[in-house]
Tab-separated table of C-alpha atoms in Angstrom:
chain	number	residue	atom	x	y	z
A	1356	MET	CA	15.181	4.243	-1.764
A	1357	ASN	CA	15.300	5.059	2.001
A	1358	SER	CA	13.227	2.118	3.902
A	1359	SER	CA	11.916	5.171	5.941
A	1360	SER	CA	10.914	7.341	3.230
A	1361	PHE	CA	7.846	5.149	1.542
A	1362	ARG	CA	4.448	5.160	3.765
A	1363	PRO	CA	1.761	3.030	2.182
A	1364	PHE	CA	-1.304	4.335	1.369
A	1365	SER	CA	-4.226	2.975	4.311
A	1366	ALA	CA	-5.458	-0.468	3.753
A	1367	ASP	CA	-8.602	0.226	6.216
A	1368	ASN	CA	-11.327	0.473	2.872
A	1369	LYS	CA	-10.409	-2.844	1.901
A	1370	ARG	CA	-10.086	-5.043	4.982
A	1371	MET	CA	-13.398	-3.088	5.699
A	1372	MET	CA	-14.938	-4.162	3.086
A	1373	ASN	CA	-14.050	-7.979	3.902
A	1374	LYS	CA	-15.384	-7.539	6.770
A	1375	ILE	CA	-18.454	-6.530	6.159
A	1376	ARG	CA	-18.983	-9.040	3.803
A	1377	PHE	CA	-18.101	-11.959	6.482
A	1378	ARG	CA	-20.051	-9.951	8.872
A	1379	ILE	CA	-23.362	-10.171	7.244
A	1380	ALA	CA	-22.968	-13.941	6.007
A	1381	LEU	CA	-22.204	-14.745	9.764
A	1382	ALA	CA	-25.300	-12.472	11.123
A	1383	VAL	CA	-27.344	-13.661	8.416
A	1384	LEU	CA	-26.154	-17.668	9.026
A	1385	VAL	CA	-26.897	-17.212	12.542
A	1386	VAL	CA	-29.937	-16.074	12.247
A	1387	PHE	CA	-31.562	-18.066	9.981
A	1388	SER	CA	-29.736	-20.835	11.845
A	1389	GLY	CA	-32.276	-20.558	14.767
A	1390	PHE	CA	-34.950	-20.190	12.036
A	1391	PHE	CA	-34.624	-23.360	10.731
A	1392	ARG	CA	-34.064	-25.305	14.448
A	1393	SER	CA	-37.222	-23.326	15.631
A	1394	ILE	CA	-38.973	-25.123	12.978
A	1395	LEU	CA	-37.269	-28.209	12.585
A	1396	VAL	CA	-39.799	-29.795	14.946
A	1397	ALA	CA	-42.511	-30.014	12.699
A	1398	ALA	CA	-39.947	-30.849	9.552
A	1399	GLU	CA	-40.079	-34.883	8.149
A	1400	PRO	CA	-36.803	-36.390	9.170
A	1401	GLN	CA	-34.085	-35.874	7.020
A	1402	ALA	CA	-30.621	-37.174	6.314
A	1403	ARG	CA	-28.948	-33.926	7.415
A	1404	PRO	CA	-31.465	-31.826	8.670
A	1405	THR	CA	-30.898	-27.796	7.506
A	1406	PRO	CA	-29.748	-26.417	10.992
A	1407	VAL	CA	-26.831	-28.834	10.609
A	1408	ILE	CA	-25.884	-28.007	7.388
A	1409	LEU	CA	-25.712	-24.547	8.833
A	1410	GLU	CA	-23.954	-24.651	11.269
A	1411	GLU	CA	-21.459	-26.300	9.073
A	1412	ILE	CA	-21.154	-23.644	6.322
A	1413	SER	CA	-20.808	-21.403	9.733
A	1414	ARG	CA	-17.600	-23.358	10.410
A	1415	LEU	CA	-15.817	-23.337	6.981
A	1416	LEU	CA	-17.245	-19.497	6.896
A	1417	ALA	CA	-15.237	-19.084	9.796
A	1418	GLU	CA	-12.255	-21.198	8.166
A	1419	TYR	CA	-12.905	-18.335	5.239
A	1420	LYS	CA	-13.615	-21.529	3.060
A	1421	TYR	CA	-16.094	-19.881	1.060
A	1422	SER	CA	-15.996	-22.563	-2.106
A	1423	ASP	CA	-16.615	-25.408	0.156
A	1424	ALA	CA	-19.112	-23.365	2.339
A	1425	ILE	CA	-21.221	-22.758	-0.645
A	1426	ALA	CA	-21.235	-26.525	-2.130
A	1427	LEU	CA	-23.016	-27.289	1.384
A	1428	PHE	CA	-25.959	-25.457	-0.227
A	1429	ASP	CA	-26.659	-28.412	-2.726
A	1430	ASN	CA	-27.444	-30.614	0.586
A	1431	ILE	CA	-30.218	-27.898	1.588
A	1432	THR	CA	-33.613	-29.813	0.995
A	1433	PRO	CA	-35.315	-28.188	-2.032
A	1434	ALA	CA	-38.299	-26.599	0.209
A	1435	ASP	CA	-35.705	-24.989	2.668
A	1436	ALA	CA	-33.386	-23.780	-0.433
A	1437	ASP	CA	-36.454	-21.938	-1.876
A	1438	SER	CA	-37.077	-19.770	1.018
A	1439	SER	CA	-35.941	-16.339	0.954
A	1440	GLN	CA	-33.786	-16.901	4.324
A	1441	ILE	CA	-31.848	-19.440	2.640
A	1442	LYS	CA	-31.297	-17.548	-0.608
A	1443	LEU	CA	-30.098	-14.484	1.265
A	1444	LEU	CA	-27.951	-16.520	3.487
A	1445	LYS	CA	-26.562	-18.543	0.194
A	1446	ALA	CA	-26.378	-14.670	-1.302
A	1447	SER	CA	-24.021	-13.598	1.689
A	1448	VAL	CA	-22.155	-16.174	1.074
A	1449	LEU	CA	-21.511	-15.394	-2.363
A	1450	ASN	CA	-20.669	-12.094	-1.998
A	1451	SER	CA	-18.084	-12.807	0.721
A	1452	ALA	CA	-16.512	-15.068	-2.061
A	1453	GLY	CA	-16.395	-12.165	-4.125
A	1454	ASN	CA	-19.430	-13.814	-6.353
A	1455	GLU	CA	-21.119	-10.586	-6.962
A	1456	GLY	CA	-23.069	-11.466	-9.559
A	1457	GLU	CA	-24.858	-14.487	-8.400
A	1458	ALA	CA	-25.118	-13.037	-5.127
A	1459	ARG	CA	-27.067	-10.309	-6.777
A	1460	THR	CA	-29.623	-12.230	-8.824
A	1461	LEU	CA	-30.560	-14.633	-5.282
A	1462	ALA	CA	-30.522	-11.024	-2.915
A	1463	GLU	CA	-32.686	-9.371	-6.243
A	1464	GLU	CA	-35.211	-12.519	-6.363
A	1465	VAL	CA	-36.319	-12.024	-2.780
A	1466	VAL	CA	-36.359	-8.166	-2.709
A	1467	LYS	CA	-38.340	-8.148	-5.994
A	1468	ALA	CA	-41.229	-10.782	-4.201
A	1469	GLU	CA	-40.308	-9.318	-0.357
A	1470	PRO	CA	-39.702	-5.635	-0.984
A	1471	ASN	CA	-40.148	-4.755	2.046
A	1472	ASN	CA	-37.844	-7.375	3.756
A	1473	LEU	CA	-35.087	-5.191	5.408
A	1474	GLU	CA	-32.714	-8.447	5.902
A	1475	ALA	CA	-32.815	-8.930	1.894
A	1476	LEU	CA	-32.085	-5.051	1.475
A	1477	PHE	CA	-29.350	-5.187	3.615
A	1478	VAL	CA	-28.221	-8.032	1.915
A	1479	LEU	CA	-28.364	-6.405	-1.173
A	1480	SER	CA	-27.024	-3.073	0.214
A	1481	ALA	CA	-23.991	-5.248	1.160
A	1482	ILE	CA	-23.768	-6.895	-2.511
A	1483	GLU	CA	-23.989	-3.216	-3.951
A	1484	GLY	CA	-21.235	-2.090	-1.523
A	1485	ALA	CA	-19.296	-4.705	-2.685
A	1486	ALA	CA	-19.324	-3.837	-6.162
A	1487	GLY	CA	-18.252	0.101	-5.386
A	1488	ARG	CA	-22.132	0.889	-6.054
A	1489	ASN	CA	-22.148	3.610	-3.690
A	1490	LYS	CA	-25.593	5.542	-5.082
A	1491	GLU	CA	-27.188	2.688	-4.907
A	1492	GLN	CA	-25.882	0.901	-1.692
A	1493	LYS	CA	-26.449	4.329	-0.040
A	1494	ALA	CA	-30.453	4.566	-1.522
A	1495	LEU	CA	-30.828	0.711	0.233
A	1496	LEU	CA	-29.468	1.578	3.719
A	1497	GLU	CA	-31.226	4.485	3.962
A	1498	LYS	CA	-34.512	2.768	3.034
A	1499	ILE	CA	-34.001	0.512	5.641
A	1500	ILE	CA	-33.125	3.110	8.543
A	1501	LYS	CA	-36.534	4.875	6.968
A	1502	ALA	CA	-38.342	1.588	8.215
A	1503	ASP	CA	-36.381	0.894	11.366
A	1504	PRO	CA	-34.524	3.957	12.347
A	1505	LYS	CA	-32.611	2.133	14.899
A	1506	ASN	CA	-31.310	-0.611	12.704
A	1507	VAL	CA	-27.684	-0.170	14.098
A	1508	GLU	CA	-26.496	-2.439	11.327
A	1509	ALA	CA	-27.458	-0.040	8.386
A	1510	LEU	CA	-26.583	2.699	10.800
A	1511	THR	CA	-22.698	1.935	11.080
A	1512	ASP	CA	-22.574	0.994	7.393
A	1513	LEU	CA	-23.917	4.671	6.674
A	1514	GLY	CA	-20.905	5.652	8.724
A	1515	THR	CA	-18.341	3.147	7.298
A	1516	LEU	CA	-19.926	4.019	3.684
A	1517	SER	CA	-19.843	8.257	4.627
A	1518	ARG	CA	-16.006	7.653	5.966
A	1519	ASN	CA	-14.961	6.199	2.600
A	1520	THR	CA	-16.665	8.886	0.335
A	1521	ASN	CA	-15.039	11.434	2.733
A	1522	ASN	CA	-17.591	12.576	4.454
A	1523	ASN	CA	-16.451	12.231	7.857
A	1524	LYS	CA	-18.743	14.682	9.688
A	1525	LEU	CA	-21.712	12.640	8.061
A	1526	ALA	CA	-20.305	9.437	8.970
A	1527	ALA	CA	-19.357	10.224	13.385
A	1528	GLN	CA	-23.125	11.224	12.791
A	1529	TYR	CA	-24.345	8.085	11.945
A	1530	TYR	CA	-21.650	5.896	14.265
A	1531	ASP	CA	-22.886	8.194	17.220
A	1532	GLN	CA	-26.504	7.353	16.400
A	1533	ALA	CA	-25.235	3.760	16.212
A	1534	LEU	CA	-23.765	3.837	19.580
A	1535	ALA	CA	-26.326	5.701	21.129
A	1536	ILE	CA	-28.518	2.617	20.335
A	1537	GLN	CA	-26.064	0.069	20.980
A	1538	PRO	CA	-22.775	1.267	22.947
A	1539	GLU	CA	-20.907	-2.277	22.311
A	1540	ASN	CA	-21.279	-2.333	19.069
A	1541	LEU	CA	-18.362	-3.391	17.280
A	1542	GLU	CA	-18.487	-1.836	14.030
A	1543	ALA	CA	-19.328	1.413	15.658
A	1544	LEU	CA	-16.638	1.458	17.595
A	1545	LEU	CA	-13.813	0.794	15.256
A	1546	GLY	CA	-15.710	3.306	13.028
A	1547	ARG	CA	-15.872	6.223	15.254
A	1548	ALA	CA	-12.714	5.789	16.888
A	1549	ARG	CA	-10.277	5.709	13.335
A	1550	LEU	CA	-12.641	8.653	12.418
A	1551	TYR	CA	-11.376	10.574	15.942
A	1552	ARG	CA	-7.801	9.682	15.292
A	1553	LEU	CA	-8.105	10.816	11.740
A	1554	SER	CA	-9.345	14.368	13.079
A	1555	ARG	CA	-6.354	14.348	15.707
A	1556	ASP	CA	-8.781	13.267	18.937
A	1557	PRO	CA	-6.650	10.193	20.261
A	1558	LYS	CA	-8.076	10.534	23.986
A	1559	ASN	CA	-11.358	9.767	22.221
A	1560	ALA	CA	-10.230	7.109	20.240
A	1561	GLU	CA	-7.988	5.443	22.943
A	1562	ASN	CA	-11.227	5.370	25.495
A	1563	LEU	CA	-13.274	3.582	22.883
A	1564	LEU	CA	-11.005	1.361	21.693
A	1565	ASN	CA	-10.437	0.880	25.384
A	1566	ARG	CA	-14.151	0.203	25.757
A	1567	ALA	CA	-14.138	-2.458	22.724
A	1568	ILE	CA	-10.906	-4.527	23.987
A	1569	THR	CA	-13.018	-5.100	26.970
A	1570	THR	CA	-16.084	-6.282	25.241
A	1571	TYR	CA	-14.267	-8.438	22.375
A	1572	PRO	CA	-10.506	-9.134	24.132
A	1573	ASP	CA	-10.048	-11.732	21.292
A	1574	VAL	CA	-10.559	-10.051	18.273
A	1575	ALA	CA	-7.352	-9.067	16.947
A	1576	LEU	CA	-8.523	-5.871	14.833
A	1577	ILE	CA	-8.980	-3.605	17.891
A	1578	TRP	CA	-5.067	-4.604	19.186
A	1579	HIS	CA	-3.964	-3.538	15.636
A	1580	GLU	CA	-6.186	-0.473	15.580
A	1581	ARG	CA	-5.015	0.749	19.071
A	1582	ALA	CA	-1.738	-0.012	17.776
A	1583	ARG	CA	-2.140	2.340	15.250
A	1584	LEU	CA	-3.495	4.989	17.024
A	1585	TYR	CA	-0.122	4.565	19.385
A	1586	ARG	CA	1.958	4.581	16.290
A	1587	GLY	CA	0.418	7.979	15.047
A	1588	ALA	CA	0.646	9.846	18.564
A	1589	ASN	CA	4.389	8.826	18.877
A	1590	TYR	CA	4.250	5.415	21.679
A	1591	PRO	CA	5.582	3.032	19.689
A	1592	ILE	CA	6.540	0.663	22.372
A	1593	GLN	CA	3.045	0.410	23.585
A	1594	ALA	CA	2.180	0.383	19.430
A	1595	LEU	CA	4.293	-2.842	19.620
A	1596	SER	CA	2.865	-4.274	22.872
A	1597	ASP	CA	-0.460	-4.143	20.984
A	1598	LEU	CA	0.764	-5.531	17.939
A	1599	ASP	CA	2.067	-8.159	19.672
A	1600	LYS	CA	-1.042	-9.022	21.132
A	1601	ALA	CA	-3.258	-9.126	17.669
A	1602	LYS	CA	0.157	-10.886	15.684
A	1603	ALA	CA	-0.841	-13.652	18.607
A	1604	LEU	CA	-4.554	-13.597	17.943
A	1605	ALA	CA	-4.440	-13.460	14.421
A	1606	PRO	CA	-1.031	-14.968	13.305
A	1607	ASP	CA	-1.758	-14.875	9.365
A	1608	ASP	CA	-3.122	-11.510	9.001
A	1609	TYR	CA	-0.861	-9.584	6.620
A	1610	TRP	CA	-1.562	-6.251	7.587
A	1611	ILE	CA	-0.460	-7.029	11.291
A	1612	ALA	CA	2.658	-8.021	9.913
A	1613	LEU	CA	3.105	-5.119	7.908
A	1614	ASP	CA	2.239	-2.626	10.842
A	1615	ARG	CA	4.365	-4.582	13.311
A	1616	GLY	CA	7.309	-4.348	11.292
A	1617	ASN	CA	6.562	-0.078	10.922
A	1618	VAL	CA	7.061	-0.093	14.324
A	1619	LEU	CA	10.142	-2.072	14.575
A	1620	LEU	CA	11.392	-0.156	12.089
A	1621	ASP	CA	10.386	3.022	13.683
A	1622	LEU	CA	12.271	1.925	16.853
A	1623	ASN	CA	14.879	1.028	14.406
A	1624	ARG	CA	15.269	-2.489	15.014
A	1625	LYS	CA	16.006	-3.282	11.195
A	1626	GLU	CA	16.954	-6.811	11.667
A	1627	LEU	CA	13.758	-7.724	13.702
A	1628	ALA	CA	11.898	-5.335	10.979
A	1629	LEU	CA	12.963	-7.634	8.025
A	1630	GLN	CA	11.976	-10.350	9.520
A	1631	GLU	CA	8.285	-8.778	10.186
A	1632	TYR	CA	8.422	-7.843	6.664
A	1633	GLN	CA	9.356	-10.952	5.028
A	1634	ARG	CA	6.738	-12.836	7.113
A	1635	ALA	CA	4.261	-10.277	5.927
A	1636	ILE	CA	5.995	-11.424	2.099
A	1637	ASN	CA	5.148	-15.116	3.008
A	1638	LEU	CA	1.404	-14.485	3.625
A	1639	ASN	CA	0.861	-12.834	0.573
A	1640	PRO	CA	3.836	-12.298	-1.831
A	1641	GLN	CA	1.268	-11.149	-4.518
A	1642	GLU	CA	1.123	-7.834	-2.207
A	1643	PHE	CA	3.244	-5.089	-2.950
A	1644	LEU	CA	3.999	-3.128	0.066
A	1645	ALA	CA	6.055	-5.308	2.293
A	1646	TYR	CA	8.807	-5.285	-0.485
A	1647	ALA	CA	9.184	-1.684	-0.610
A	1648	TYR	CA	10.361	-2.123	3.100
A	1649	THR	CA	12.742	-4.982	2.465
A	1650	ALA	CA	14.417	-3.401	-0.106
A	1651	GLY	CA	15.474	-0.333	1.602
A	1652	ILE	CA	16.355	-2.399	4.625
A	1653	LYS	CA	18.221	-4.784	2.572
A	1654	ASP	CA	20.219	-1.897	0.923
A	1655	ASP	CA	20.831	-0.103	4.503
A	1656	LEU	CA	22.376	-3.320	5.719
A	1657	GLY	CA	24.429	-4.178	2.535
A	1658	ASP	CA	22.717	-7.012	1.246
A	1659	PHE	CA	22.555	-5.439	-2.289
A	1660	GLU	CA	21.774	-8.746	-4.162
A	1661	GLY	CA	18.726	-9.271	-2.370
A	1662	ALA	CA	17.776	-5.583	-2.158
A	1663	GLY	CA	17.922	-5.919	-6.165
A	1664	LYS	CA	15.624	-8.626	-6.191
A	1665	ASP	CA	12.988	-7.020	-3.865
A	1666	TYR	CA	12.811	-3.709	-6.401
A	1667	GLU	CA	12.516	-6.258	-9.086
A	1668	THR	CA	9.747	-7.977	-7.517
A	1669	LEU	CA	7.873	-4.114	-6.514
A	1670	ALA	CA	7.878	-3.210	-9.991
A	1671	LYS	CA	6.667	-6.191	-11.191
A	1672	LEU	CA	3.564	-6.425	-8.546
A	1673	LYS	CA	3.164	-2.460	-8.482
A	1674	PRO	CA	4.417	-1.260	-12.120
A	1675	ASP	CA	3.181	2.783	-11.338
A	1676	TYR	CA	5.378	2.911	-8.353
A	1677	TYR	CA	8.283	4.839	-9.601
A	1678	TYR	CA	10.506	4.255	-6.493
A	1679	ALA	CA	10.980	0.423	-7.324
A	1680	PHE	CA	11.792	1.125	-11.058
A	1681	GLU	CA	14.441	3.683	-9.085
A	1682	GLY	CA	15.677	0.796	-6.804
A	1683	VAL	CA	15.991	-1.497	-10.249
A	1684	GLY	CA	17.877	1.388	-11.841
A	1685	MET	CA	20.478	1.851	-8.977
A	1686	HIS	CA	21.066	-1.673	-8.853
A	1687	LYS	CA	21.403	-2.193	-11.965
A	1688	MET	CA	24.281	0.305	-12.298
A	1689	ARG	CA	26.102	-1.006	-8.902
A	1690	GLU	CA	26.174	-4.037	-10.913
A	1691	GLY	CA	27.523	-2.874	-14.665
A	1692	GLU	CA	24.274	-3.919	-16.354
A	1693	TRP	CA	24.160	-1.107	-18.364
A	1694	ALA	CA	20.974	-1.700	-20.753
A	1695	GLN	CA	19.081	-2.854	-17.902
A	1696	ALA	CA	20.073	0.443	-15.749
A	1697	ARG	CA	18.698	2.391	-18.811
A	1698	ASP	CA	14.941	0.784	-19.251
A	1699	ALA	CA	14.189	1.323	-15.299
A	1700	PHE	CA	15.403	4.985	-15.195
A	1701	THR	CA	13.722	5.600	-18.369
A	1702	GLU	CA	10.409	4.045	-17.116
A	1703	VAL	CA	11.036	6.409	-13.655
A	1704	TYR	CA	11.513	9.259	-15.998
A	1705	ARG	CA	8.531	8.391	-18.024
A	1706	GLN	CA	6.510	8.369	-14.939
A	1707	VAL	CA	8.001	11.386	-13.412
A	1708	PRO	CA	8.854	13.397	-16.444
A	1709	ASN	CA	9.458	16.971	-14.156
A	1710	GLU	CA	12.538	15.170	-12.377
A	1711	TRP	CA	15.106	15.555	-15.062
A	1712	TYR	CA	18.283	14.057	-13.170
A	1713	TYR	CA	16.475	10.458	-14.174
A	1714	ALA	CA	16.281	11.131	-17.764
A	1715	LEU	CA	20.666	11.663	-17.252
A	1716	LEU	CA	20.881	8.474	-15.415
A	1717	ALA	CA	19.054	6.824	-17.989
A	1718	SER	CA	21.273	8.237	-20.869
A	1719	ILE	CA	24.464	7.903	-18.633
A	1720	SER	CA	23.529	4.388	-18.599
A	1721	ALA	CA	22.658	4.066	-22.149
A	1722	MET	CA	26.558	5.305	-22.875
A	1723	LYS	CA	27.871	2.949	-20.796
A	1724	ALA	CA	26.300	0.371	-22.111
A	1725	GLY	CA	28.384	0.937	-25.605
A	1726	ASN	CA	26.926	3.078	-27.602
A	1727	GLN	CA	27.717	6.600	-26.920
A	1728	ALA	CA	25.387	8.407	-29.476
A	1729	SER	CA	22.163	5.917	-28.704
A	1730	PRO	CA	20.535	8.353	-26.255
A	1731	ARG	CA	21.231	11.764	-28.342
A	1732	GLN	CA	17.782	12.209	-29.479
A	1733	PHE	CA	16.175	11.218	-25.908
A	1734	LEU	CA	18.697	14.041	-24.607
A	1735	ASN	CA	17.400	16.327	-26.856
A	1736	GLN	CA	13.313	15.570	-26.254
A	1737	ALA	CA	14.133	15.774	-22.542
A	1738	MET	CA	16.411	18.713	-22.892
A	1739	GLY	CA	13.424	20.536	-24.433
A	1740	LYS	CA	11.255	20.554	-21.277
A	1741	LEU	CA	13.945	22.285	-19.052
A	1742	LYS	CA	14.452	26.393	-19.329
A	1743	ARG	CA	17.312	27.492	-20.686
A	1744	ASP	CA	20.052	29.429	-18.683
A	1745	THR	CA	19.503	26.823	-16.153
A	1746	MET	CA	22.307	24.456	-14.631
A	1747	GLU	CA	20.013	21.671	-15.236
A	1748	TYR	CA	19.688	22.285	-19.377
A	1749	TYR	CA	23.571	23.207	-19.389
A	1750	MET	CA	24.230	20.135	-17.988
A	1751	PHE	CA	21.764	18.369	-20.428
A	1752	ARG	CA	23.410	19.979	-23.160
A	1753	LEU	CA	26.942	18.849	-21.980
A	1754	PHE	CA	25.952	15.456	-22.314
A	1755	TYR	CA	24.402	16.003	-25.610
A	1756	ASP	CA	26.983	17.116	-26.764
A	1757	LEU	CA	29.135	14.112	-25.643
A	1758	SER	CA	26.790	11.856	-27.504
A	1759	GLY	CA	28.465	13.463	-30.457
A	1760	ARG	CA	31.692	13.380	-29.294
A	1761	VAL	CA	32.143	16.932	-28.794
A	1762	TYR	CA	33.345	18.571	-25.870
A	1763	SER	CA	33.436	22.213	-26.170
A	1764	GLY	CA	31.097	22.719	-23.262
A	1765	GLU	CA	33.709	21.392	-20.568
A	1766	ASN	CA	34.971	24.885	-19.384
A	1767	ASP	CA	31.733	26.629	-19.265
A	1768	MET	CA	30.055	23.723	-17.447
A	1769	LEU	CA	33.083	23.493	-14.915
A	1770	GLN	CA	32.874	27.581	-14.337
A	1771	ARG	CA	29.256	27.477	-13.673
A	1772	THR	CA	29.675	24.400	-11.233
A	1773	ASP	CA	32.154	26.162	-9.369
A	1774	LYS	CA	30.156	29.756	-9.089
A	1775	GLU	CA	26.716	27.877	-8.328
A	1776	THR	CA	25.761	28.807	-5.124
A	1777	ASN	CA	22.312	26.541	-4.365
A	1778	VAL	CA	24.570	23.455	-2.467
A	1779	VAL	CA	21.537	20.739	-3.732
A	1780	VAL	CA	21.926	22.152	-7.418
A	1781	LYS	CA	25.752	22.094	-6.835
A	1782	ALA	CA	26.426	18.766	-5.388
A	1783	ARG	CA	23.728	17.317	-8.308
A	1784	MET	CA	26.269	19.109	-10.720
A	1785	VAL	CA	28.949	17.438	-9.415
A	1786	PHE	CA	27.979	14.187	-9.523
A	1787	TYR	CA	26.659	14.354	-13.177
A	1788	LEU	CA	30.733	15.775	-14.120
A	1789	ALA	CA	32.181	12.755	-12.558
A	1790	ASN	CA	30.143	10.290	-14.948
A	1791	TYR	CA	30.363	12.823	-18.036
A	1792	PHE	CA	34.659	12.697	-17.338
A	1793	ASP	CA	33.785	8.966	-16.727
A	1794	ILE	CA	32.425	8.076	-20.072
A	1795	ARG	CA	35.199	10.559	-21.528
A	1796	GLY	CA	37.351	7.900	-19.857
A	1797	ASN	CA	39.384	11.058	-17.739
A	1798	ASN	CA	39.958	8.798	-14.726
A	1799	THR	CA	41.405	11.424	-12.758
A	1800	LEU	CA	38.718	14.138	-13.216
A	1801	ALA	CA	35.943	11.609	-12.636
A	1802	ASP	CA	37.600	10.407	-9.358
A	1803	LYS	CA	38.088	14.424	-8.651
A	1804	TYR	CA	34.148	14.798	-8.784
A	1805	PHE	CA	32.872	11.792	-7.185
A	1806	LEU	CA	34.997	12.311	-4.175
A	1807	GLN	CA	33.624	15.907	-4.030
A	1808	PHE	CA	30.179	14.728	-4.312
A	1809	LYS	CA	30.788	12.819	-1.328
A	1810	GLN	CA	32.785	15.645	0.811
A	1811	MET	CA	29.619	17.605	0.231
A	1812	GLY	CA	27.375	15.274	1.962
A	1813	GLN	CA	23.960	15.879	0.543
A	1814	GLU	CA	22.808	12.251	1.720
A	1815	ALA	CA	19.249	12.825	0.889
A	1816	LEU	CA	19.575	13.082	-2.630
A	1817	PRO	CA	18.896	9.819	-4.744
A	1818	GLU	CA	22.428	10.166	-6.362
A	1819	TRP	CA	24.343	9.959	-2.657
A	1820	ARG	CA	23.861	5.971	-2.824
A	1821	LEU	CA	25.105	5.559	-6.661
A	1822	ASN	CA	28.145	7.504	-5.646
A	1823	GLU	CA	28.596	5.335	-2.782
A	1824	TRP	CA	28.806	2.500	-5.209
A	1825	PHE	CA	31.360	4.345	-7.713
A	1826	LEU	CA	33.622	5.655	-5.030
A	1827	GLU	CA	33.666	1.680	-3.752
A	1828	THR	CA	34.272	0.291	-7.641
A	1829	ARG	CA	36.922	2.598	-7.865
A	1830	GLY	CA	38.689	2.240	-5.022
A	1831	ILE	CA	38.641	5.336	-3.705
A	1832	LYS	CA	38.719	5.916	-0.005
A	1833	PRO	CA	37.643	9.536	1.887
A	1834	PHE	CA	39.989	10.929	3.811
């Protein structure tokens, strides 16, 4: 796989949901910390006053130490712990930690006792959102807006919810309403800027992001978002500059490292891009995206062993990403590990059955694994999906006959290939003829067709990389 061919999906929704959870927990904490500090004067002395504990919880949340923060709630006095404020705060923290069940129980308890408590409705809406219950979240947010039309937090969450459900027009309206009330609201600025970017209005997107950076210069997410805008508008140098700032502010952010690698790759700085992708892997080795890039770059740089290992890791982490298995299959072919190559290409063909050549690569690998007849049934099934009188069908027929040690179709296939006018189809037929003759043991003809494929220059085909390796292995040096 070419290192620039994979363009991963956006991680905006996942990141935004995590940010919303965390934001709500901190927002509720700030409100309730002030509340308890105001009543501390009237309270009886205690070992650790509630406001002090809340401040400690705030510090732990800022460090994403959710378990430690949750444990501190046990130190709050029973009287304070039974208040709706503390229950909602704990629900928010539990939700941030991904403990939706306990969070929901606490929030619903408060809502049942105080059905018009807007803060309780808001916390519950966040819990619904984290659980993917969009309908329920929307109903709660709309109830808040009905009671308080200028509730900016609810408006921005409605905007984000609308955007995540592909209603960008409605999302824009909610964000605009929030900005009209609170022009410097970070959530609304980011959300509206993203919508401008998606609607190909880079100027308005840049204006909002510039405003956000002026107000919140230490928030890495804004620099990251503007970098994505610049990259999409083909300003990679400016994008890299913003990503440098984002990296300095959030050195442990996987997505910043990934996008910084993307921009360096756009600038053809492959070695530096590889370093950044590797940094992303070190930050989160269980996230699959960076491996897709490191494997491709290592291929380009000639580190075939490293590329093969990265494709294998990618296949384990993302088994529905068939390019990973393609990479595994190719590298196993290069290494002569034919049984593993067969299994990898069989999986690719299972995932994309319309791409006939994967079935042929699996069959070639099976034949080279030592049992020439082993793929006969597989070839017959794959051949049955092809239209007769196509070049692909006749090539499958040739290999099917080969698996039965019948060679009568050779001359017909050679003539058909010679007459083929579609250069891509012809190149593929040449490549598979080379493999056919290789399996037959006719090295002279195999060498001839491997070299001919090279001379046809179809570098975009997956078979190109294999052919390069086969030429090298066979000691063939093109003129």
